[in-house]
PDB file of C-alpha atoms in Angstrom:
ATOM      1  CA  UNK A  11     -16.156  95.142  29.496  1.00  0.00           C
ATOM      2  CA  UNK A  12     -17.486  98.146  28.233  1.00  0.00           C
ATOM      3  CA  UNK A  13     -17.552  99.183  24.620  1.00  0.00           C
ATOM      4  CA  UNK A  14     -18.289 102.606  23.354  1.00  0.00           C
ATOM      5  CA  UNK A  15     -20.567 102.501  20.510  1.00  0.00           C
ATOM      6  CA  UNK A  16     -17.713 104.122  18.063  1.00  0.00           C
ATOM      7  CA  UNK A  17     -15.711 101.346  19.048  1.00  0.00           C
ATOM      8  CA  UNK A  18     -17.597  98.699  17.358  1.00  0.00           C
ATOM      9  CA  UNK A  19     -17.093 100.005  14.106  1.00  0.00           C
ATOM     10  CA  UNK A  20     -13.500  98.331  14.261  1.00  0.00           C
ATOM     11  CA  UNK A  21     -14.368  95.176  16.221  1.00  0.00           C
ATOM     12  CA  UNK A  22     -17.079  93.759  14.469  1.00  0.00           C
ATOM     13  CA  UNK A  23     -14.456  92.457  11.364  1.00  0.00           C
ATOM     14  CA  UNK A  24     -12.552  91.085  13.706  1.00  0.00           C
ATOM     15  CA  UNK A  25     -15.174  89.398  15.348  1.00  0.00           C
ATOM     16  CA  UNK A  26     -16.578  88.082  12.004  1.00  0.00           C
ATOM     17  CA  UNK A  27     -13.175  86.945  10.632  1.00  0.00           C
ATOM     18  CA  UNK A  28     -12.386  85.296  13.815  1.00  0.00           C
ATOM     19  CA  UNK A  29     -15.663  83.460  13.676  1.00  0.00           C
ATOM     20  CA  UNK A  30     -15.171  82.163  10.330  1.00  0.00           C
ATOM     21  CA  UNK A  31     -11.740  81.150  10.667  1.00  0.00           C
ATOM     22  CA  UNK A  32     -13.088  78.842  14.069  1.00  0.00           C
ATOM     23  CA  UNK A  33     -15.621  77.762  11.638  1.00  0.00           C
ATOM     24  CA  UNK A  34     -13.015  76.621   9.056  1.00  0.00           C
ATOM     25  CA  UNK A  35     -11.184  74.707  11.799  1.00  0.00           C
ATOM     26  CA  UNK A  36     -14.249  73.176  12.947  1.00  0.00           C
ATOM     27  CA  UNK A  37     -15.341  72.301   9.239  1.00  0.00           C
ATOM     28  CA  UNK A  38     -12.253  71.209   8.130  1.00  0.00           C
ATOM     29  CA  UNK A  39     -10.719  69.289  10.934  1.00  0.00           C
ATOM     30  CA  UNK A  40     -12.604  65.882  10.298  1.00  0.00           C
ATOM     31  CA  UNK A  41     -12.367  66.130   6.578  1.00  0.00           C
ATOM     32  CA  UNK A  42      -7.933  66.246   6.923  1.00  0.00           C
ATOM     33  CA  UNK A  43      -8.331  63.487   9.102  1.00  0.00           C
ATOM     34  CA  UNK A  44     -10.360  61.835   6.609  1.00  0.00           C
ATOM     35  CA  UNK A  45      -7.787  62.598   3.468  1.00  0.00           C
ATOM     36  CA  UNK A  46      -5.181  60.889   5.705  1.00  0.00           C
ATOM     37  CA  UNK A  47      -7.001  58.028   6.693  1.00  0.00           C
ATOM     38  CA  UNK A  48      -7.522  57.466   2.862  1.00  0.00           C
ATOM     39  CA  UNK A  49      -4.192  57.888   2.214  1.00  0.00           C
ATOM     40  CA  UNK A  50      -2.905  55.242   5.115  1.00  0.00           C
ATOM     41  CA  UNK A  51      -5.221  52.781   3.488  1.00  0.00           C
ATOM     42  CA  UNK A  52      -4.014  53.737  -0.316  1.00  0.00           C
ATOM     43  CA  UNK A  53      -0.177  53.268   1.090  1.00  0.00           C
ATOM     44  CA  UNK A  54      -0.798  49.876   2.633  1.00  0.00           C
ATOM     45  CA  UNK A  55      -3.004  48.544  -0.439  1.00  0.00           C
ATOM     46  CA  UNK A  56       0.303  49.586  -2.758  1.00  0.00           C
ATOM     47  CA  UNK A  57       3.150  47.927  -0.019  1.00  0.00           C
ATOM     48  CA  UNK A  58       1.252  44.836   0.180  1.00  0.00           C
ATOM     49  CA  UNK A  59       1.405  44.679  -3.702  1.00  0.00           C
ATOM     50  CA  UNK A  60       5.336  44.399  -3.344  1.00  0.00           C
ATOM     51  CA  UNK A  61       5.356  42.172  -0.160  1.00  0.00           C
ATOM     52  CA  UNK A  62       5.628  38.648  -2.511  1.00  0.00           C
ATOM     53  CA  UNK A  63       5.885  36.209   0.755  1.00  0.00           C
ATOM     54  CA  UNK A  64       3.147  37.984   2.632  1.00  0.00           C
ATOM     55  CA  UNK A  65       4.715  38.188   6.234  1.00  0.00           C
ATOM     56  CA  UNK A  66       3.702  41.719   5.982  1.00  0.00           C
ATOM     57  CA  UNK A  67       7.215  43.675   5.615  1.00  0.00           C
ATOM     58  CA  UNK A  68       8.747  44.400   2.494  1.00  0.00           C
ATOM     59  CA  UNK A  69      12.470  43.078   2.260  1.00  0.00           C
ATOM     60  CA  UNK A  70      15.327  44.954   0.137  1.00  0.00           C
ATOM     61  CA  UNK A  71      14.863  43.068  -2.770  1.00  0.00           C
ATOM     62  CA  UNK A  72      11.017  43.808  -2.290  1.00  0.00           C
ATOM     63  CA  UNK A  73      11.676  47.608  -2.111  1.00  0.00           C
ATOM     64  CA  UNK A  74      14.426  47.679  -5.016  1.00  0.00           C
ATOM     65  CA  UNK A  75      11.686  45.601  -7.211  1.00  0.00           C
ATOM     66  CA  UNK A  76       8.955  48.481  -6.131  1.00  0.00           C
ATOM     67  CA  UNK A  77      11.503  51.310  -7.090  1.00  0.00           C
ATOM     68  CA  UNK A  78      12.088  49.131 -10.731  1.00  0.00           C
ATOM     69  CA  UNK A  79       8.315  49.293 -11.567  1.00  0.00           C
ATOM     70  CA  UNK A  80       7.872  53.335 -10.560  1.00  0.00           C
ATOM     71  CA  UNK A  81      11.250  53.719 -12.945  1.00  0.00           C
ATOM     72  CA  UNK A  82      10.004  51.686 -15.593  1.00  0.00           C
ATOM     73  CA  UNK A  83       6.880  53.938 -15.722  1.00  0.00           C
ATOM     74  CA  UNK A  84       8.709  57.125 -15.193  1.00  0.00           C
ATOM     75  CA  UNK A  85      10.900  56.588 -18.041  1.00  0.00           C
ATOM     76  CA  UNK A  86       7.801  55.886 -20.513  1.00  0.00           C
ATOM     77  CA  UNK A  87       6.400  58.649 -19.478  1.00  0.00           C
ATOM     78  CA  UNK A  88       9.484  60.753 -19.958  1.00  0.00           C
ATOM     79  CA  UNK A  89       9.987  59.056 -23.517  1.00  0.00           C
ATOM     80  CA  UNK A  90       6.821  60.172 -24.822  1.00  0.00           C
ATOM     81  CA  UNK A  91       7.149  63.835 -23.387  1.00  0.00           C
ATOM     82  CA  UNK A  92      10.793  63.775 -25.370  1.00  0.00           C
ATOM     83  CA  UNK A  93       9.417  61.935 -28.281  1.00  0.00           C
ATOM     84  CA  UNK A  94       6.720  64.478 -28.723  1.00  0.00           C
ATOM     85  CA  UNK A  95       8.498  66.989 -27.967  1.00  0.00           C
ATOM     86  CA  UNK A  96      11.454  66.333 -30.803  1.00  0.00           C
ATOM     87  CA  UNK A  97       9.492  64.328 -33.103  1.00  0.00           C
ATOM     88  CA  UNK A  98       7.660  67.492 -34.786  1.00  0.00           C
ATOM     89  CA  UNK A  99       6.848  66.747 -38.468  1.00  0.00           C
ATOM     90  CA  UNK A 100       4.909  63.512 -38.226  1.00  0.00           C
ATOM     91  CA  UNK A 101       7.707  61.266 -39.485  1.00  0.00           C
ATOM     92  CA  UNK A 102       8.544  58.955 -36.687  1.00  0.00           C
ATOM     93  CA  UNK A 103      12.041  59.777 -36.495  1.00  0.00           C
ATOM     94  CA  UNK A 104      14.428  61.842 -34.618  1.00  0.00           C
ATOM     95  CA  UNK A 105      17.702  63.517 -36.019  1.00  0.00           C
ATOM     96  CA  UNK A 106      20.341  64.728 -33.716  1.00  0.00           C
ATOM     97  CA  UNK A 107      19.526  68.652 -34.480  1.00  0.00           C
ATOM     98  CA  UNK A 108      15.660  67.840 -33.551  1.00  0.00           C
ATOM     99  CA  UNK A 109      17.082  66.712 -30.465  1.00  0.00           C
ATOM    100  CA  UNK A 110      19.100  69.494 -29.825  1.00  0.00           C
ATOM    101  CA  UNK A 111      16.452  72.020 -30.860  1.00  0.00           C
ATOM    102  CA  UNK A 112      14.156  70.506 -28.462  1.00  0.00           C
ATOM    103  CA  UNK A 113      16.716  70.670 -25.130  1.00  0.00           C
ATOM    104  CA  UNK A 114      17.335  74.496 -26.570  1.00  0.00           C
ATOM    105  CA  UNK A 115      14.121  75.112 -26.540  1.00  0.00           C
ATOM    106  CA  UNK A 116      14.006  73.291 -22.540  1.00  0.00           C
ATOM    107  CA  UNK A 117      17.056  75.111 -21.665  1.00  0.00           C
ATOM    108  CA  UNK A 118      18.546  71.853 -20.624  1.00  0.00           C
ATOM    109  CA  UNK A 119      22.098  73.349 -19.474  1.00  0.00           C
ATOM    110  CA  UNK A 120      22.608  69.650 -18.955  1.00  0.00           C
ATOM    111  CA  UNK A 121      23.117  68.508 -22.335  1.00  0.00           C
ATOM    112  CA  UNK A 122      26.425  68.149 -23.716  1.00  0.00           C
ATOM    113  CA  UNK A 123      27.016  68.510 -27.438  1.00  0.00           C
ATOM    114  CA  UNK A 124      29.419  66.281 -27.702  1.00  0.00           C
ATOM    115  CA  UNK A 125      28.124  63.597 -25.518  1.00  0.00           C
ATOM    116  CA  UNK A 126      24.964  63.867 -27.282  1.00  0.00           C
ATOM    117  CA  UNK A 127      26.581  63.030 -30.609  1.00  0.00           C
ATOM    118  CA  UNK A 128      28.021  60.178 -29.074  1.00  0.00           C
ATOM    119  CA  UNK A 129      25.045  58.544 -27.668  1.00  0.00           C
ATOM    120  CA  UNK A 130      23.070  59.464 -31.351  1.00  0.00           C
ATOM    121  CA  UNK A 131      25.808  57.654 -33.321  1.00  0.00           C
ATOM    122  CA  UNK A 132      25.701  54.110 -30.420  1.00  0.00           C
ATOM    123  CA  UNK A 133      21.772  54.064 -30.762  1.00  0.00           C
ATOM    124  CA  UNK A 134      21.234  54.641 -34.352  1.00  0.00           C
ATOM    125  CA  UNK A 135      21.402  50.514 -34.600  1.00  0.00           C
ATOM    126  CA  UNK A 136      20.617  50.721 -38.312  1.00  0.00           C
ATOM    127  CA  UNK A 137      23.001  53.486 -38.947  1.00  0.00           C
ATOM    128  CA  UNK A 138      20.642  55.619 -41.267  1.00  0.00           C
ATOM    129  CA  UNK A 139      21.268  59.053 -39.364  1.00  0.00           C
ATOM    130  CA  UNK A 140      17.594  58.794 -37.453  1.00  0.00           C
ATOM    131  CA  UNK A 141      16.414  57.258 -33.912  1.00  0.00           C
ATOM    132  CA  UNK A 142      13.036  55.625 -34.501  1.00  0.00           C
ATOM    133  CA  UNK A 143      10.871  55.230 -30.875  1.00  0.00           C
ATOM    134  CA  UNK A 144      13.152  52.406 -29.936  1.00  0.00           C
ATOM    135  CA  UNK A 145      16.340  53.831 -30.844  1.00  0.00           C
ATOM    136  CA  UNK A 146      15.358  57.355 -29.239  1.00  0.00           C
ATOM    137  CA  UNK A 147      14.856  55.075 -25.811  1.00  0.00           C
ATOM    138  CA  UNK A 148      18.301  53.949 -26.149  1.00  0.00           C
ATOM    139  CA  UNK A 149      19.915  56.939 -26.464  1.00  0.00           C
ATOM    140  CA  UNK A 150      17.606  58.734 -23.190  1.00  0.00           C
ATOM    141  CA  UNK A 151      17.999  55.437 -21.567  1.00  0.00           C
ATOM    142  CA  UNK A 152      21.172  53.777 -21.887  1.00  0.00           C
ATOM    143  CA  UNK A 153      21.616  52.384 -19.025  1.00  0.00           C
ATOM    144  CA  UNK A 154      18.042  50.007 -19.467  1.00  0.00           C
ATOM    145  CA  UNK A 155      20.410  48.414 -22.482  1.00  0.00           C
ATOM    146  CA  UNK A 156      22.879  45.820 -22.433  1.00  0.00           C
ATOM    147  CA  UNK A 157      23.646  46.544 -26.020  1.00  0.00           C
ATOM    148  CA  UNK A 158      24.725  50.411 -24.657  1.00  0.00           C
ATOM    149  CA  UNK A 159      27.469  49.533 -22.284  1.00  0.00           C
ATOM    150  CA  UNK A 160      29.786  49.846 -24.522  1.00  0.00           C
ATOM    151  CA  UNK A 161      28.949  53.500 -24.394  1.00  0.00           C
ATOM    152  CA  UNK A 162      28.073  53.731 -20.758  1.00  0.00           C
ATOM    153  CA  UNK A 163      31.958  52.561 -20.464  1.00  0.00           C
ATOM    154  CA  UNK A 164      33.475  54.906 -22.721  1.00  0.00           C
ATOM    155  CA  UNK A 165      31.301  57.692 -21.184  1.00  0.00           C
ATOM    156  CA  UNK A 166      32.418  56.968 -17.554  1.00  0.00           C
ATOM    157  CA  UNK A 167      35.902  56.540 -18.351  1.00  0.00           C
ATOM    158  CA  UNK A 168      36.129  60.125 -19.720  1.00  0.00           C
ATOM    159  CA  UNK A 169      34.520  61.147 -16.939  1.00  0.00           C
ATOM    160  CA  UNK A 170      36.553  59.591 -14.525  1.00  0.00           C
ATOM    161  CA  UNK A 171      40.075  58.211 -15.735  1.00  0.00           C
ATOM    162  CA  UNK A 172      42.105  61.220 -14.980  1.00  0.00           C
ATOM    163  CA  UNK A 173      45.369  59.506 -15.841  1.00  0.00           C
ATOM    164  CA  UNK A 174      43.789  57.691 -18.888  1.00  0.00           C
ATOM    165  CA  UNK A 175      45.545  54.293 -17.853  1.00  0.00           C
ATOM    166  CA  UNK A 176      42.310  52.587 -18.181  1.00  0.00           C
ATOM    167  CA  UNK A 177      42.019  51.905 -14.548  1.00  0.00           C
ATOM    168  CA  UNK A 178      40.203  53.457 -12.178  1.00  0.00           C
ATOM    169  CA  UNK A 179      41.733  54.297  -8.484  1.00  0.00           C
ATOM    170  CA  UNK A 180      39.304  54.942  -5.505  1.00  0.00           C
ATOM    171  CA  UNK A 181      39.682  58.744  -5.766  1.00  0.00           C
ATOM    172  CA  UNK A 182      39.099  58.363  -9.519  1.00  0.00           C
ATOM    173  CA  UNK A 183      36.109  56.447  -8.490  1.00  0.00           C
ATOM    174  CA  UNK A 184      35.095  58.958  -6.233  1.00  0.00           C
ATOM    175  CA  UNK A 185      35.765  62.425  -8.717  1.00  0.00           C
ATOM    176  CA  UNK A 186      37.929  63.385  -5.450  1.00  0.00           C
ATOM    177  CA  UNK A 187      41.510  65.505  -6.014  1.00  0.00           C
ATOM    178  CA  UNK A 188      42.563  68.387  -4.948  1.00  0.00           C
ATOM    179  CA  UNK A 189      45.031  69.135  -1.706  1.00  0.00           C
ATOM    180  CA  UNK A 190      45.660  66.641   1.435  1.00  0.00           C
ATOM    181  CA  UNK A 191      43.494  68.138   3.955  1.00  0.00           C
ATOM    182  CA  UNK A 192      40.592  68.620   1.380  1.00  0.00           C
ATOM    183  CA  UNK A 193      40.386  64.621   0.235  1.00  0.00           C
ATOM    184  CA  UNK A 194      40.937  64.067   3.905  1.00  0.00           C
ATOM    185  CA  UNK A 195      38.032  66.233   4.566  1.00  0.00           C
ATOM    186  CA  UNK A 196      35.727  64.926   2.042  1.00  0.00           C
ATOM    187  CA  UNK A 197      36.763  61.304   2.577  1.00  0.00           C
ATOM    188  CA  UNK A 198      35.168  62.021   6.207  1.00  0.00           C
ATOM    189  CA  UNK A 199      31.577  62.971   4.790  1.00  0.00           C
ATOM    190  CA  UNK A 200      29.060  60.123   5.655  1.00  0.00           C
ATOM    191  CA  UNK A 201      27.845  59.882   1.889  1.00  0.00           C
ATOM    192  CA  UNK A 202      31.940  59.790   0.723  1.00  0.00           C
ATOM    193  CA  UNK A 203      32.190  56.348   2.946  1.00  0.00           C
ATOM    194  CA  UNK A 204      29.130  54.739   1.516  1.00  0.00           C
ATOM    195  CA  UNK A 205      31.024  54.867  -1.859  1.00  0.00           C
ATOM    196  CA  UNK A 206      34.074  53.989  -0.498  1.00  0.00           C
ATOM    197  CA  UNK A 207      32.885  50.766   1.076  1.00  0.00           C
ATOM    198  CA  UNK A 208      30.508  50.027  -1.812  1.00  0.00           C
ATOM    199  CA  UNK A 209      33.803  50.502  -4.231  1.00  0.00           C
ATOM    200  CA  UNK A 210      36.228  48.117  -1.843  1.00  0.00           C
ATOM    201  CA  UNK A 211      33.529  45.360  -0.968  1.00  0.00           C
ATOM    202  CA  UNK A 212      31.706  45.036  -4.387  1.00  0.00           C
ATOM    203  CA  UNK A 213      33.550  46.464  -7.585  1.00  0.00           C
ATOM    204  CA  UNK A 214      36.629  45.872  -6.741  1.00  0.00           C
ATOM    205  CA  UNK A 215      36.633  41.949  -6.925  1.00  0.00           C
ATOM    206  CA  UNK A 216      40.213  41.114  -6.620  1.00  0.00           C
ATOM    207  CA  UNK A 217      41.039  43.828  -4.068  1.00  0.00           C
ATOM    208  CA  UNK A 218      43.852  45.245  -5.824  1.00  0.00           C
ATOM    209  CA  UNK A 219      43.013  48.514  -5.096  1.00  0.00           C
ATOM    210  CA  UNK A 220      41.890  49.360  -8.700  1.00  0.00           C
ATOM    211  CA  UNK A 221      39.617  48.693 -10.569  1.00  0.00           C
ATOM    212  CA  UNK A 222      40.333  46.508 -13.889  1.00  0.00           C
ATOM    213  CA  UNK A 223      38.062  47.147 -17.239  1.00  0.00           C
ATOM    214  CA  UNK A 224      36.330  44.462 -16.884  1.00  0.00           C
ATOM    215  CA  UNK A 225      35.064  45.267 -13.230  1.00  0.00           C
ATOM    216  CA  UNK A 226      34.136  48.054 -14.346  1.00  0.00           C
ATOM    217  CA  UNK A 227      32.434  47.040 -17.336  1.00  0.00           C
ATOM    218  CA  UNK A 228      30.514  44.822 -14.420  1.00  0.00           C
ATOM    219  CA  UNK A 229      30.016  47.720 -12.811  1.00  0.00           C
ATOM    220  CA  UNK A 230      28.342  50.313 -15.565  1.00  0.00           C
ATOM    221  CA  UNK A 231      26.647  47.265 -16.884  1.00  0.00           C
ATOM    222  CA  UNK A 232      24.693  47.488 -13.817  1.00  0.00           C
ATOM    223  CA  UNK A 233      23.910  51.075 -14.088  1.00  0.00           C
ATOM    224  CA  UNK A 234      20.319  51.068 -13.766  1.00  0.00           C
ATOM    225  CA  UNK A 235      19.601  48.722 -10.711  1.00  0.00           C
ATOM    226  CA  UNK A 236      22.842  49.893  -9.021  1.00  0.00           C
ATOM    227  CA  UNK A 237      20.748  53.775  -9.068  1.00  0.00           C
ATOM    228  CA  UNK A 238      18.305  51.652  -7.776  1.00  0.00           C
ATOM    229  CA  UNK A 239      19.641  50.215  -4.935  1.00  0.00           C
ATOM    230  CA  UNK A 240      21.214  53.282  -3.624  1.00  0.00           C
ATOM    231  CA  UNK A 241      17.716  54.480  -3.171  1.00  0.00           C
ATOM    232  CA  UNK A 242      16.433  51.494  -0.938  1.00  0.00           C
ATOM    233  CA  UNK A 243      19.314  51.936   1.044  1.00  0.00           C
ATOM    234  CA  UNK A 244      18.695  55.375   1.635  1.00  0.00           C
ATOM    235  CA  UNK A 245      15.148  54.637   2.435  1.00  0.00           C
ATOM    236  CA  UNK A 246      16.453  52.054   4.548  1.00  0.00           C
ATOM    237  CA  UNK A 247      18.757  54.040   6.693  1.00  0.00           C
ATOM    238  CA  UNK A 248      16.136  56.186   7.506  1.00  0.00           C
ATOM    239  CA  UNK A 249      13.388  54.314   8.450  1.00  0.00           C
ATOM    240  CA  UNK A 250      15.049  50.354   9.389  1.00  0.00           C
ATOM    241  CA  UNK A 251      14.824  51.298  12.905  1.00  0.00           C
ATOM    242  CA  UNK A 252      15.931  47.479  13.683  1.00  0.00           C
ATOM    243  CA  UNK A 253      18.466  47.067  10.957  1.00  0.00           C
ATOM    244  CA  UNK A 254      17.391  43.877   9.443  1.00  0.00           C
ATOM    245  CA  UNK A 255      17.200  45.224   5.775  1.00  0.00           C
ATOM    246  CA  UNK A 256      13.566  45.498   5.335  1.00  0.00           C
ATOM    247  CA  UNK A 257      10.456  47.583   6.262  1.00  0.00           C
ATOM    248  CA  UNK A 258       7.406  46.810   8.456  1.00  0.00           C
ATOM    249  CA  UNK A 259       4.444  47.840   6.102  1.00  0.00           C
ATOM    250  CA  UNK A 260       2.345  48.939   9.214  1.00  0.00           C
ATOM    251  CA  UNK A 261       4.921  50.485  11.547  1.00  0.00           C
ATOM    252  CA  UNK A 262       7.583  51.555   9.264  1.00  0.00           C
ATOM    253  CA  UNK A 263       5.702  52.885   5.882  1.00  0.00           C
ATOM    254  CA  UNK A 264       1.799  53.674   6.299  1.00  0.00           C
ATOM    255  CA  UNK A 265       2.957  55.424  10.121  1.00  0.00           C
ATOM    256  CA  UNK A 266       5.637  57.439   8.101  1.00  0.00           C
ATOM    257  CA  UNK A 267       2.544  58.439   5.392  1.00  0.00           C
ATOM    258  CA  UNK A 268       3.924  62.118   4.687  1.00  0.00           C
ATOM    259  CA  UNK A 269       7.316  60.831   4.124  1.00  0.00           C
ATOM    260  CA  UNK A 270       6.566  58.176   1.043  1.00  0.00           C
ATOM    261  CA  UNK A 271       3.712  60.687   0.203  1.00  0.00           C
ATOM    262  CA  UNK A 272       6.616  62.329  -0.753  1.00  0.00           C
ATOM    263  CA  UNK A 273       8.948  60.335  -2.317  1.00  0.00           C
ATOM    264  CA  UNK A 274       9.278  58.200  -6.054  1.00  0.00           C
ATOM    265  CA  UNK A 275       7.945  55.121  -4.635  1.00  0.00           C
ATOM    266  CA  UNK A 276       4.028  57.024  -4.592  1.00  0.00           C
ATOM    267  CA  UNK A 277       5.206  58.892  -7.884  1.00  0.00           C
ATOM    268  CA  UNK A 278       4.991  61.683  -5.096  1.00  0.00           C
ATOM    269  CA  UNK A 279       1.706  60.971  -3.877  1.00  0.00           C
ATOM    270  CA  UNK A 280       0.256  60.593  -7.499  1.00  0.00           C
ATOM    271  CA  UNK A 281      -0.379  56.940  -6.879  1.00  0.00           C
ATOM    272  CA  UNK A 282      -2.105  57.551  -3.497  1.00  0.00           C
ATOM    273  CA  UNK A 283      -4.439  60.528  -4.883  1.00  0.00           C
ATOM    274  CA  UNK A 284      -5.096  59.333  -8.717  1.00  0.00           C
ATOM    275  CA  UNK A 285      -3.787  55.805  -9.419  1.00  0.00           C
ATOM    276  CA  UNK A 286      -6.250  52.542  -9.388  1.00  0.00           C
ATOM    277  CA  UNK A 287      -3.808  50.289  -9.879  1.00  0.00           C
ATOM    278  CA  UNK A 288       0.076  50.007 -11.030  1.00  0.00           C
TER     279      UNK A 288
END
């Protein structure tokens, strides 16, 4: 091919950029290869940490006891963010307007006034108008507190007892009302009939249809390993190719490395990068 000498004034960048980006390839190549095998190895190390009986697979109760350590660290983490975050003038307490300040200041549209007061007046044990450390982890946290459920009931009851009976039916259960063919519609949704069958097979004990206070005192009581286990079973519907409730550490978590790379059990990958150790 012929190439007039005016004509290299315009291919010569495009030679030297497609050069260096070959180069880059070339130079680069080995060292993502490298990154994953480090990561494959990180993932494995971790599993194996959770696998208690050694055969090499981690079972549900395996996983759900992996996703209780990452939450347990997670929520420390989160208290001292909060704590410093409200706790501004060096007196190791918390008053409800700190609080509230401090979510203002976040732009928390999740917070709830009312709700808020609620949870301040249930975890100020000592009743002197300020949450110390502890008492500030209670009220972020209730659900990690069997002294809470009191409030954990009262909170899902207004929530969810439309009728105020103090009973709650499956659609109350569910937060579904509206017309016929739209509960019909949403009863249908795959995530709908996980509910459904976890509120007929396990909360409601007597299968009367409703649910009592009691069960569902059992039920908030719960709260925090019943988040828990809805996680491992979604991780479990995805990747339990063989249905038998529990993961292959080889085939089913380090091959799947950009999925739990991803995901709470790695902290998102921070435990593969920066972590030595749980």
């Amino acid at each position: 091919v012929k190439v007039k000498a005016g004509q290299l004034h315009f291919l010569l960048p495009l030679l030297g950029f497609l050069s260096f980006t070959l180069f880059h390839l070339l130079k680069t190549e080995p060292a993502h290869a490298d990154v994953n095998i480090f990561l494959r190895d990180r993932l494995r190390e971790l599993a194996r940490r959770f696998d208690e009986d050694n055969d090499g697979k981690l079972s549900d109760e395996e996983l759900l006891e992996w996703y209780r350590i990452v939450d347990v660290e997670d929520k420390a983490r989160e208290l001292k963010v909060y704590w410093e975050g409200c706790e501004t003038n060096g007196d190791g307490r918390v008053t409800l307007p700190e609080y509230m300040n401090y979510m203002s200041i976040l732009k928390d549209e999740k917070v709830f006034t009312r709700q808020a007061q609620t949870r301040f007046i249930y975890a100020d044990r000592d009743n002197d108008m300020y949450l110390n450390r502890g008492e500030f982890s209670l009220f972020l946290f209730p659900e990690l507190s069997p002294e809470m459920n009191e409030l954990l009931y009262e909170e899902e009851m207004n929530h969810r007892d439309r009728n105020g009976d103090g009973f709650l039916t499956l659609l109350e259960y569910l937060g579904i009302e509206g017309e016929i063919e739209d509960i019909e519609e949403r009863l249908a949704e795959y995530a709908v009939k996980q509910n459904m069958n976890y509120y007929r097979n396990y909360l409601d004990k007597d299968g009367d249809g409703l649910l009592s206070p009691s069960e569902i005192m059992s039920w908030v009581s719960d709260g925090s390993r019943r988040h828990l286990r809805h996680k491992v079973r979604d991780v479990l519907r995805r990747w339990d190719g063989n249905r038998n409730r529990e993961l292959d550490i080889e085939t089913e978590i380090v091959r799947n490395l950009r999925y739990f790379k991803d995901n709470e059990l790695t902290q998102y990958g921070d435990m593969l990068f920066y972590r030595d150790e749980l």
